[in-house]
Coordinates of C-alpha atoms and ligand atoms in Angstrom, one line a residue:
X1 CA 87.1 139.5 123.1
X2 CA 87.3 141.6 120.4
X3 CA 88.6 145.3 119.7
X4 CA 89.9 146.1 123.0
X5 CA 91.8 149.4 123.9
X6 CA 95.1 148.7 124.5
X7 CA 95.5 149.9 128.1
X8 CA 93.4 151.9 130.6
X9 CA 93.8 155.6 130.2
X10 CA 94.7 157.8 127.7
X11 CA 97.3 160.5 129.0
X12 CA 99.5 162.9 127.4
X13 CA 99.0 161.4 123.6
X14 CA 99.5 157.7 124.5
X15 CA 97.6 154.8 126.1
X16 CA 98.8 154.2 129.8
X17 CA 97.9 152.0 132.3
X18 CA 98.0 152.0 136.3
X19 CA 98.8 149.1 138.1
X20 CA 98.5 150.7 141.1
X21 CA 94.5 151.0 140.2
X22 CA 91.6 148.9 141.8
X23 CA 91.0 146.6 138.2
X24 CA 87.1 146.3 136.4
X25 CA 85.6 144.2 133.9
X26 CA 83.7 145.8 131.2
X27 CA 80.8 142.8 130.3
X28 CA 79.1 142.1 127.5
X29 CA 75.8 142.4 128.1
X30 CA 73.8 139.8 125.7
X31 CA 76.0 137.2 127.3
X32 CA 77.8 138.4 130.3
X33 CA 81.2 137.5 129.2
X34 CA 83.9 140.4 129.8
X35 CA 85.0 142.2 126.7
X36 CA 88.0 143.9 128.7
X37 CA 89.6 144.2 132.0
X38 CA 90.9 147.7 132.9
X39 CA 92.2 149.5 135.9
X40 CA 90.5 152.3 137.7
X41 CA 92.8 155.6 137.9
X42 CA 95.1 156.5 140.9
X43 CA 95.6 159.1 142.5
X44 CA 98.9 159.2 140.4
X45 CA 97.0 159.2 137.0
X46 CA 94.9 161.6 137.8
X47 CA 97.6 163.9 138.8
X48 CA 99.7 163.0 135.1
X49 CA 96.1 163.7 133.6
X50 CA 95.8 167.3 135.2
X51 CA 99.6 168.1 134.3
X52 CA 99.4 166.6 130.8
X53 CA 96.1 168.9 130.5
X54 CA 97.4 171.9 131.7
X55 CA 100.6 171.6 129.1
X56 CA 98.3 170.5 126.4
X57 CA 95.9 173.5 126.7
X58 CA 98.8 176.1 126.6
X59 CA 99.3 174.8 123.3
X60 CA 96.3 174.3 121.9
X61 CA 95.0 178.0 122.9
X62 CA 97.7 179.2 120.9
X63 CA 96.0 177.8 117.6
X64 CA 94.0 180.2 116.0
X65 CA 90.0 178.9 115.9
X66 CA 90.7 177.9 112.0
X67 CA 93.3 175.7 113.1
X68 CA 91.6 174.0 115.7
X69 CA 88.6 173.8 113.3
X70 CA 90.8 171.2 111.0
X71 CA 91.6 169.3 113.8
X72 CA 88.1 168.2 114.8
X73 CA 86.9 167.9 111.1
X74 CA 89.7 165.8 110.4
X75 CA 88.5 164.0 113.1
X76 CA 85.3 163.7 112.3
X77 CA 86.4 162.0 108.9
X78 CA 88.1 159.2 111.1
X79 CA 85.5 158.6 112.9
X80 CA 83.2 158.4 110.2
X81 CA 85.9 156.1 108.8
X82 CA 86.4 153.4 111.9
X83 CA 82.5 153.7 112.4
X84 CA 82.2 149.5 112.1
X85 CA 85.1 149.0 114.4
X86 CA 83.7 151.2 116.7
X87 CA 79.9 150.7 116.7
X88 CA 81.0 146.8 117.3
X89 CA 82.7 147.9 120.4
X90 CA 80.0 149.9 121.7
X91 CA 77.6 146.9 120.8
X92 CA 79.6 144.6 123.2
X93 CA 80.3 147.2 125.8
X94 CA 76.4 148.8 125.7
X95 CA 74.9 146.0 124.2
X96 CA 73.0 147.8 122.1
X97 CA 72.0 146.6 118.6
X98 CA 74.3 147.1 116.1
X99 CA 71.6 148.0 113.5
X100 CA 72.0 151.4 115.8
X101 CA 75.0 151.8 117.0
X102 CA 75.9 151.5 113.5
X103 CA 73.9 155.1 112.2
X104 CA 73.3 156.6 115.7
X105 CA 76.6 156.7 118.0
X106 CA 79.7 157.4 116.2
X107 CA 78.0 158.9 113.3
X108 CA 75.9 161.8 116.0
X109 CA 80.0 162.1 117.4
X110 CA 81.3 162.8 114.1
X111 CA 78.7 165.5 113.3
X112 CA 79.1 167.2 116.5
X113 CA 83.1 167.2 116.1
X114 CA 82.2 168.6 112.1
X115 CA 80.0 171.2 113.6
X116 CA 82.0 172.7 116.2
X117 CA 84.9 172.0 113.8
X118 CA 83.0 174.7 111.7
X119 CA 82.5 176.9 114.7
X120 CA 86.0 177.2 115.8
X121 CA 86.8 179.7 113.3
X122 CA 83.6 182.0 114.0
X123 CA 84.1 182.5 117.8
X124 CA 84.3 186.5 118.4
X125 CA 83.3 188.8 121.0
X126 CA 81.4 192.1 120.3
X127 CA 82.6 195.7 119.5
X128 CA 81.0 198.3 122.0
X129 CA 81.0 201.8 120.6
X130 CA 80.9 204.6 123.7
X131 CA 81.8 207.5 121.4
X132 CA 85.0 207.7 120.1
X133 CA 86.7 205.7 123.1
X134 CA 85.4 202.1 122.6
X135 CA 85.5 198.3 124.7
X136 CA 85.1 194.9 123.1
X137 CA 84.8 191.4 124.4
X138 CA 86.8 188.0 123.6
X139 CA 85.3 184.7 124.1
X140 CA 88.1 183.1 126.1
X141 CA 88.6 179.5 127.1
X142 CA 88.4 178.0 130.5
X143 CA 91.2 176.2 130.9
X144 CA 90.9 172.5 131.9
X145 CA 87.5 170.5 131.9
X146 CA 86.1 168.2 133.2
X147 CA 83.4 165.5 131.3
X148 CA 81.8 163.1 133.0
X149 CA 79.6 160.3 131.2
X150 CA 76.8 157.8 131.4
X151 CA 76.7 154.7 129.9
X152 CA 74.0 154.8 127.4
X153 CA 75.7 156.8 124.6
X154 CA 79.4 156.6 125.6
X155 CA 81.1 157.8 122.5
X156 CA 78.2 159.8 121.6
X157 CA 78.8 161.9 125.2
X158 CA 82.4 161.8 124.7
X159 CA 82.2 163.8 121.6
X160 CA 79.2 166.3 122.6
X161 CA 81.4 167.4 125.6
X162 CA 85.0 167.6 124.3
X163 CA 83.7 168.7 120.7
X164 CA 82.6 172.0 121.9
X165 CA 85.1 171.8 124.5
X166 CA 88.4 171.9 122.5
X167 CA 86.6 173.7 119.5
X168 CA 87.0 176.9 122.5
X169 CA 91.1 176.3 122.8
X170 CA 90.2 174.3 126.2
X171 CA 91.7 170.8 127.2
X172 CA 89.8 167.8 129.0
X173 CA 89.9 165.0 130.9
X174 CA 87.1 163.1 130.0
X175 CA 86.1 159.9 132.8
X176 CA 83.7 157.1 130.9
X177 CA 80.5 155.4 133.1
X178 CA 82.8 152.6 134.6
X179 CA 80.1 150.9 133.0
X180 CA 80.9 151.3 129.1
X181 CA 84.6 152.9 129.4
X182 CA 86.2 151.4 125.9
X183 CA 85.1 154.2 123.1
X184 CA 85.9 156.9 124.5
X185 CA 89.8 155.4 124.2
X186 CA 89.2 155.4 120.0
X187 CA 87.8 159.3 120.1
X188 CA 91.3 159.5 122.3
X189 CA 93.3 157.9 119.3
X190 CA 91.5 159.1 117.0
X191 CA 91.8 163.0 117.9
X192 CA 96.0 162.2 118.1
X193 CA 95.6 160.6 114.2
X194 CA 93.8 164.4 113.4
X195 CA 96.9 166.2 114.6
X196 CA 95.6 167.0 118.5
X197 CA 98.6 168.1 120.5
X198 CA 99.0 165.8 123.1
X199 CA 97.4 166.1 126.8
X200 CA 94.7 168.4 125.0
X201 CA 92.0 165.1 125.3
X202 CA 93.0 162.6 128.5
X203 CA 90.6 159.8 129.3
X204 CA 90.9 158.6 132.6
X205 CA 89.4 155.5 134.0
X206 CA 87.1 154.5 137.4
X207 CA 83.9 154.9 139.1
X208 CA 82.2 157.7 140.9
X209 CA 85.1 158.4 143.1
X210 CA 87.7 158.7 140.3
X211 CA 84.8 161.4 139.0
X212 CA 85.0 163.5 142.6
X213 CA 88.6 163.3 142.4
X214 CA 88.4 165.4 138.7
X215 CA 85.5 167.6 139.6
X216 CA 87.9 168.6 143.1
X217 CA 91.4 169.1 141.2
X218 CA 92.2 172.8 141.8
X219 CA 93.3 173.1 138.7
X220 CA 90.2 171.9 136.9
X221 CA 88.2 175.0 135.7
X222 CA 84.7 173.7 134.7
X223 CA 82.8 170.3 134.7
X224 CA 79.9 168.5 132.3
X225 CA 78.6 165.6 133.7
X226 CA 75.8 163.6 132.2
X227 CA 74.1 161.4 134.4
X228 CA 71.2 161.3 137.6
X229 CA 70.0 163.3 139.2
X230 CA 71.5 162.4 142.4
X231 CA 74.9 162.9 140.9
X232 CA 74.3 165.9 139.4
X233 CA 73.8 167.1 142.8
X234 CA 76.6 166.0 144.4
X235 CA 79.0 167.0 141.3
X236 CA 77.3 170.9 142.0
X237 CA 77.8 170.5 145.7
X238 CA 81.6 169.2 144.5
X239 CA 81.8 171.8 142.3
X240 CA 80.8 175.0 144.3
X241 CA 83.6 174.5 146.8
X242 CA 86.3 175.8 143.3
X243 CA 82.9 178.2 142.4
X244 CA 83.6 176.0 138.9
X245 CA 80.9 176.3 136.7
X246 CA 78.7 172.8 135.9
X247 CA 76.6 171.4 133.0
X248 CA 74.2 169.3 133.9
X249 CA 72.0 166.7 131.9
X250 CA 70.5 164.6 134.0
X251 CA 67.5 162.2 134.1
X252 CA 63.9 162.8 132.7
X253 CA 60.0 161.9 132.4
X254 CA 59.0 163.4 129.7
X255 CA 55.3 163.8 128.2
X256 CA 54.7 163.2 124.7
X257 CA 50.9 164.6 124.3
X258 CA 49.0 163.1 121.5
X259 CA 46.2 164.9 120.1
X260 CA 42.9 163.1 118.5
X261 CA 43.6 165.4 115.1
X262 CA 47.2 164.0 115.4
X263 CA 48.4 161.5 112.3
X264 CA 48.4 158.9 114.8
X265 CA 50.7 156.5 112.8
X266 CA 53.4 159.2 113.5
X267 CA 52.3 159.5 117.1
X268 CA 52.9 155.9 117.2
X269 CA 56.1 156.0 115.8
X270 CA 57.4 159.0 118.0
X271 CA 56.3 157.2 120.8
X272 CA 57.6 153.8 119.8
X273 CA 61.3 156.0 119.4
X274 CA 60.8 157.4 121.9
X275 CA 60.5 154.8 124.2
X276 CA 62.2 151.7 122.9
X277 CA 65.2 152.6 120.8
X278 CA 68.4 151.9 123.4
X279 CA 66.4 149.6 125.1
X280 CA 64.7 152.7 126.4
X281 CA 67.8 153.8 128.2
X282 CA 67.8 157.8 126.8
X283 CA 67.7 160.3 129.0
X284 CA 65.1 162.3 127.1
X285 CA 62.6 159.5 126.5
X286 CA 58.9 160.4 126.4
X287 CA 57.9 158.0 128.9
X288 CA 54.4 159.5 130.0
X289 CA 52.6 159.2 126.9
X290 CA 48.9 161.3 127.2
X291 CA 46.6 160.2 124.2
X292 CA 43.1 162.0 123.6
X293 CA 40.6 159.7 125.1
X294 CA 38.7 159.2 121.7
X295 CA 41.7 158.1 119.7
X296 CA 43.3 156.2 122.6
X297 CA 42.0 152.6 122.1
X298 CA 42.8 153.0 118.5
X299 CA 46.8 154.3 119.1
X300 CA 47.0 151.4 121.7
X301 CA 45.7 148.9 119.0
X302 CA 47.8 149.8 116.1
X303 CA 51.2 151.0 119.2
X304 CA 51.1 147.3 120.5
X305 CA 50.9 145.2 117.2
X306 CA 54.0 147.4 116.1
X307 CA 55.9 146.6 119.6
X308 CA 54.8 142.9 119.4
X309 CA 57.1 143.3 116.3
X310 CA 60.3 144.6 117.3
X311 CA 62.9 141.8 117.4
X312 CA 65.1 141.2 119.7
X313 CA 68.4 138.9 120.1
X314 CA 72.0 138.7 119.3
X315 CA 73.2 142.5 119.2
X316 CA 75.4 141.8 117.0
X317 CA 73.5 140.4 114.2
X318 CA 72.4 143.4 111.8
X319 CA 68.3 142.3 111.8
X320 CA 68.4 142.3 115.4
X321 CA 66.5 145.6 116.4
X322 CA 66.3 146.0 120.4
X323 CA 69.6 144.1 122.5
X324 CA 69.7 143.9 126.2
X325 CA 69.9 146.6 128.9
X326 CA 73.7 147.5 130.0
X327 CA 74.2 145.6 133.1
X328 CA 72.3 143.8 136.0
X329 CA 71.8 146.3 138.2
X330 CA 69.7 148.3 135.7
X331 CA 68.2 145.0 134.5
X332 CA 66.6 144.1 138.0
X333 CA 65.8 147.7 138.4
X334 CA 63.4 147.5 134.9
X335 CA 62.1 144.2 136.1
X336 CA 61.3 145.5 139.3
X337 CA 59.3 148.4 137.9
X338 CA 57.7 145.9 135.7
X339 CA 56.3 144.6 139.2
X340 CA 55.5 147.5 140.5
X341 CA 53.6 148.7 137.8
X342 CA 51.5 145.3 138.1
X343 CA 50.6 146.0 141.4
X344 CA 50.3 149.6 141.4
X345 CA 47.4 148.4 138.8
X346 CA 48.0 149.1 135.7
X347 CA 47.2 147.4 132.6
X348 CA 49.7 145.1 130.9
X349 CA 49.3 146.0 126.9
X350 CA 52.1 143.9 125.9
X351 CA 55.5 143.0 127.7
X352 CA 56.0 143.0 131.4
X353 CA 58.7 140.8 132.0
X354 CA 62.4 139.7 131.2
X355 CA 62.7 138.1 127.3
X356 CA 64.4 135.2 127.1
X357 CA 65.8 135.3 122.7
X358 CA 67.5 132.2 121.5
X359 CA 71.1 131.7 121.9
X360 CA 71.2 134.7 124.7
X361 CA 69.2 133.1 128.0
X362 CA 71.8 134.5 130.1
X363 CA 71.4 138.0 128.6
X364 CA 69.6 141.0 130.3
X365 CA 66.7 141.3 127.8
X366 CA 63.9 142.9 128.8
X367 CA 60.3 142.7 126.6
X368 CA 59.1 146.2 125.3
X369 CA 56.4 146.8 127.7
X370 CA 53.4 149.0 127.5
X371 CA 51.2 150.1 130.6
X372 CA 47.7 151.4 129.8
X373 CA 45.3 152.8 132.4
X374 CA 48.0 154.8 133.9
X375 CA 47.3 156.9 136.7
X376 CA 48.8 160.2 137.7
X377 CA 50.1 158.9 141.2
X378 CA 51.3 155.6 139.9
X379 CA 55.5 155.5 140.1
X380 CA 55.9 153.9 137.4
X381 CA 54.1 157.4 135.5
X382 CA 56.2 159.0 138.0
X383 CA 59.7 158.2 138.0
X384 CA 62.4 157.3 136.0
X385 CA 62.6 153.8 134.8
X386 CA 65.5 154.2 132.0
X387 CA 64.3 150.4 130.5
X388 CA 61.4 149.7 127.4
X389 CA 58.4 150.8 129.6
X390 CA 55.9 152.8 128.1
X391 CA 53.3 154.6 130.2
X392 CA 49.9 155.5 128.3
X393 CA 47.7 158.0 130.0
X394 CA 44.1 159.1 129.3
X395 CA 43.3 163.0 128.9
X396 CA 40.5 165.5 127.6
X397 CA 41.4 168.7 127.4
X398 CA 44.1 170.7 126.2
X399 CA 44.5 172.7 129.6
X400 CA 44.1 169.6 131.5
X401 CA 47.2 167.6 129.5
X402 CA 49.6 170.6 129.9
X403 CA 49.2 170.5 133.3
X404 CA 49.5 167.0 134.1
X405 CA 52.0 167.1 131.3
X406 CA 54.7 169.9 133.7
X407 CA 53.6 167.9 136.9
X408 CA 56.8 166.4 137.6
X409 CA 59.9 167.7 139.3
X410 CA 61.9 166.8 135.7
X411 CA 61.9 168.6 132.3
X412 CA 64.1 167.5 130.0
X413 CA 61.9 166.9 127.1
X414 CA 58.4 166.7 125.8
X415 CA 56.5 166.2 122.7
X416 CA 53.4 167.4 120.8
X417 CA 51.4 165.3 117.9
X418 CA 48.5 167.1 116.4
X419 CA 47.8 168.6 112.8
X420 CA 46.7 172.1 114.3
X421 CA 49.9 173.6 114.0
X422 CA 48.9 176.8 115.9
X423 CA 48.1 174.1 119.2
X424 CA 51.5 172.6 118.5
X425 CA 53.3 176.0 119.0
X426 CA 51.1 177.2 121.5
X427 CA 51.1 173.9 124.0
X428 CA 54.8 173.4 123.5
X429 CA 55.1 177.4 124.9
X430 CA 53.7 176.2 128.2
X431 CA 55.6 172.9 128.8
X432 CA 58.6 173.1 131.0
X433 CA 60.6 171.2 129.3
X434 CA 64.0 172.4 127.6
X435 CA 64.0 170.4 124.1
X436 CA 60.3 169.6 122.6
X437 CA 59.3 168.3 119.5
X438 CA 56.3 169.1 117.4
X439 CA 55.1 166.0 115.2
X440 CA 58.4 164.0 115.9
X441 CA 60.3 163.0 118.8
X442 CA 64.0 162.7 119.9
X443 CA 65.5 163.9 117.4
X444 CA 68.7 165.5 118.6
X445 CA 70.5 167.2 115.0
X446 CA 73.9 168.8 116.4
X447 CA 72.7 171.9 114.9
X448 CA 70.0 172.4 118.0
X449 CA 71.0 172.9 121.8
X450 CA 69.7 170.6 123.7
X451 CA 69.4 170.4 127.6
X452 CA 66.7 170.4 130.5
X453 CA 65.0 172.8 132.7
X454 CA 63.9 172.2 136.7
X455 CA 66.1 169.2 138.3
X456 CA 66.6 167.7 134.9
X457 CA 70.2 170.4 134.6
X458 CA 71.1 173.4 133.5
X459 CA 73.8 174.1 130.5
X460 CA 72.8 172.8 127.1
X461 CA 74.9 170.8 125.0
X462 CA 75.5 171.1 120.9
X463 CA 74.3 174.4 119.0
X464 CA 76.0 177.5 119.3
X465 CA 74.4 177.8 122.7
X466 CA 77.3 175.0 123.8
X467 CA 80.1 177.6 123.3
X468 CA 78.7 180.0 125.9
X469 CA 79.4 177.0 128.4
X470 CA 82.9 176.4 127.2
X471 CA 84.0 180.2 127.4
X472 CA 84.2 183.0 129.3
X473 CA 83.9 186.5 128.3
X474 CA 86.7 189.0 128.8
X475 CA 85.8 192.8 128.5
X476 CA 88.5 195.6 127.1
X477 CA 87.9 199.0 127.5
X478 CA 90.0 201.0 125.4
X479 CA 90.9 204.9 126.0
X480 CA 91.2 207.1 123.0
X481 CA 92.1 210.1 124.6
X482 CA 93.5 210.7 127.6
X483 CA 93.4 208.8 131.2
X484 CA 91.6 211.0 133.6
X485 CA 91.3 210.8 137.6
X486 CA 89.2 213.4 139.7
X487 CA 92.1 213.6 142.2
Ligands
NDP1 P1 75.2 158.1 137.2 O1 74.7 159.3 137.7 O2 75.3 156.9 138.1 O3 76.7 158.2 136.7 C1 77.0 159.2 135.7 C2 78.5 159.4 135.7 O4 78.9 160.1 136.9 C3 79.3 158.1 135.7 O5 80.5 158.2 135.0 C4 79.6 157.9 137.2 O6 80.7 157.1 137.5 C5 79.9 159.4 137.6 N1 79.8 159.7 139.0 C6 79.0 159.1 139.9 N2 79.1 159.7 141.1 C7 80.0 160.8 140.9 C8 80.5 161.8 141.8 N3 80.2 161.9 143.0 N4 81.3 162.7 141.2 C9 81.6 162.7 139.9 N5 81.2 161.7 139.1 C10 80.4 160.8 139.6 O7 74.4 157.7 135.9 P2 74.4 156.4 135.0 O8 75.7 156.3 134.3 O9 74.0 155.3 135.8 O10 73.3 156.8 133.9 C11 72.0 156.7 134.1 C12 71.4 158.0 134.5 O11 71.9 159.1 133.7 C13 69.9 158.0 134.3 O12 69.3 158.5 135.5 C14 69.7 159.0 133.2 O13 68.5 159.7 133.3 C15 70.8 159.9 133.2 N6 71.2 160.3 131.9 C16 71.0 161.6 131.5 C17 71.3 162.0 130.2 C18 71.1 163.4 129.8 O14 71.6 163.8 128.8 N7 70.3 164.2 130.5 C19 71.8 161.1 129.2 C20 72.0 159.8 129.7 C21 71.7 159.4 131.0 P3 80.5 155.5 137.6 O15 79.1 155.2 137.1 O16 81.5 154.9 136.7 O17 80.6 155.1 139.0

């Protein structure tokens, strides 16, 4: 056991823990020892979470933007600084390899908390002339929020949603996956060490319940959850009983289209990202992969001896390059769709079934698995797997792949390789899908919002479109003469 938090929760500027709590194991999952024990929040944390929030926004909204923008920078820095300590403890709490965890996690939270750090001191309203009497508007915070996070980027989430978040002058209460709850504690610590009031960032611990509990507080003014689908709903459902407004990124299938004139080494490598880098579990993963039919046998050839290459085994070990998925449940849910995918009748490229690496028999590893002669009403081309499974589809037309390509109730994502730049722009206008790539894929720089049309949420995260969600706008109308009434 290495690295552990020191207690449960975070709460008012200190580490506390609550007895009184139903206790969980986080698990490492390359071997399935626990990492940490921890309790689930009470009704009595959550309530010392709320108050501590309320105080600690007061205070904070009193900073001017420039002053909050030092904050998160500084914050950022530490972050940056720990970023070993920390991508170790999301590789034993995600499993993920730490050859990612080390440039991808903590590193996308520190630019985020940077970014909005840089934001803070540019948030304004407008000035509304109406001849010679005048209004303006001021961007206003919301008071307290609410994040809610999955468990394939913890500290990652963390930071997208309180970044922008206290960057606006608001406080929150931030509730880990159950599944991966330790990071989230540093970015606690970490924004104290960068001169955060206290109560202004609370992480509270537990499951989906602890989650309703935060989404239903009265005093809780707005709520980010990234997650299912299924959840998202019942978080809006939650949420519209306090009219409180939601962000929601939730699951996706997304296309990435590959076109014969594409460099298809690229193609290759977009879809090998975007497929099997966390062990497939991103949200935004292009999962439906549509090649031309001419090039297709040739992207296969060249997209399998690559995968056949990928190395996986001890997360830990710096070489290592794909680790275990998170926990068993999402483990026999991959290997089950591995099944199903057999008998639905599609072709086995490479993969399709659990890997056993030296040293880790007991982990949850999964081989990198590609399915050819994938058919439109297969569910494995259908639904979301979140696990190293590749679907390749066969298409001929431009027309033909769009349409296939938005035939799905999700749209987070989707992707477009060719070397006719004017196609690019023009197929990735029709796709209904709220972040696309031309000639790359997932590629998520803070700088760009990033979010999903149709059931896959509403909100975007990062860019300056994120601030809009963390605000509200206030309108002043100011006389210059004199008040009149018709009366
Ligand atoms: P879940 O939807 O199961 O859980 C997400 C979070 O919501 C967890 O912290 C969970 O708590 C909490 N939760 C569950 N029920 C409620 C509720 N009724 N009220 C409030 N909170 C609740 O997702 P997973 O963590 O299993 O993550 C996998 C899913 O998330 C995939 O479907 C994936 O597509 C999606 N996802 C989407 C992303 C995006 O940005 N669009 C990014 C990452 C994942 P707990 O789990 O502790 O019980």
């Amino acid at each position: 056991m290495r690295a552990q938090p020191t207690a449960s929760h975070f709460i008012d500027g200190a580490y506390a823990d609550d007895p009184a709590g139903a206790p969980f194991d986080s698990l490492y999952p390359a071997t399935g020892e626990t990492i940490a024990r921890l309790q689930a929040a009470s009704p009595a944390t959550i309530e010392a979470a709320v108050a501590a929030a309320a105080r600690g926004q007061a205070e904070w909204a009193a900073f001017t933007g420039a002053e909050r923008g030092r904050v998160l920078r500084r914050a950022a820095e530490l972050l940056r600084a720990r970023n070993r300590e920390i991508s170790e403890l999301e590789t034993l709490d995600t499993g993920k390899a730490l050859s990612e965890t080390l440039v991808a996690d903590a590193a996308s939270g520190a630019d985020c908390l940077e970014y909005f750090g840089a934001l803070a001191a540019d948030l304004k309203g407008e000035y509304i002339d109406l001849g010679g009497s005048f209004a303006y508007t001021r961007r206003e915070p919301l008071g307290i929020c609410v994040g809610i996070g999955a468990w394939n980027y913890p500290i990652q989430i963390a930071c997208w949603k309180a970044a922008p978040a206290l960057a606006c002058g608001n406080a929150m209460i931030f509730k880990p996956s159950e599944v991966t709850p330790l990071s989230a504690l540093k970015l606690a610590e970490i924004l104290i060490e960068a001169g955060l009031p206290r109560g202004v960032f609370n992480v509270v611990q537990g499951d989906g319940a602890v989650g309703a509990a935060l989404v239903g507080h009265t005093l809780v003014s707005k709520v980010s959850v990234t997650g299912s689908i299924a959840t998202g709903v019942r978080v809006m459902q939650a949420a519209s009983e306090g009219l409180k407004p939601v962000t929601l990124e939730l699951g996706g299938k997304s296309p990435i289209i590959v076109f014969a004139d594409a460099d298809l080494d690229a193609a290759v490598s977009g879809a090998i990202l975007g497929n099997f880098y966390s062990t497939g579990q991103i949200c935004s993963n292009g999962t439906r992969v549509y090649v031309e039919r001419s090039v297709r046998a040739e992207f296969v050839r060249r997209l399998v001896a690559r995968t056949e290459k990928i190395r996986l085994g001890d997360p830990l070990d710096e070489a290592t390059e794909m680790g275990p998925l998170v926990s068993r449940a999402q483990y026999d849910r991959v290997l089950a769709y591995l099944d199903l995918g057999k008998a639905e009748g599609a072709s086995l490229a490479t993969g399709g079934q659990a890997a056993r690496p030296e040293n880790f028999a007991e982990g949850l590893f999964v081989e990198p698995t590609v399915f050819t002669d994938v058919t439109d009403t297969m569910r494995i081309g259908r639904e979301e797997i979140f696990g190293p499974v590749m679907c390749v589809f066969d298409f001929d037309g431009e027309d033909e792949v769009i349409a296939r390509a938005n035939d799905t109730e999700m749209g987070l994502a989707a992707g477009v390789f060719t070397r006719d730049i004017a196609r690019g722009h023009r197929v990735v206008a029709k796709l209904k899908a709220g972040t696309c790539w031309i000639n790359a894929y997932n590629l998520t720089p803070v700088e760009m919002p990033f979010g999903g049309m149709k059931r896959s949420g509403f909100g975007r995260e990062n860019g300056r479109a994120a601030i809009e969600h963390y605000t509200q706008l206030k309108s002043v109308y100011v006389e210059m003469g004199t008040a009149e009434a018709p009366y």
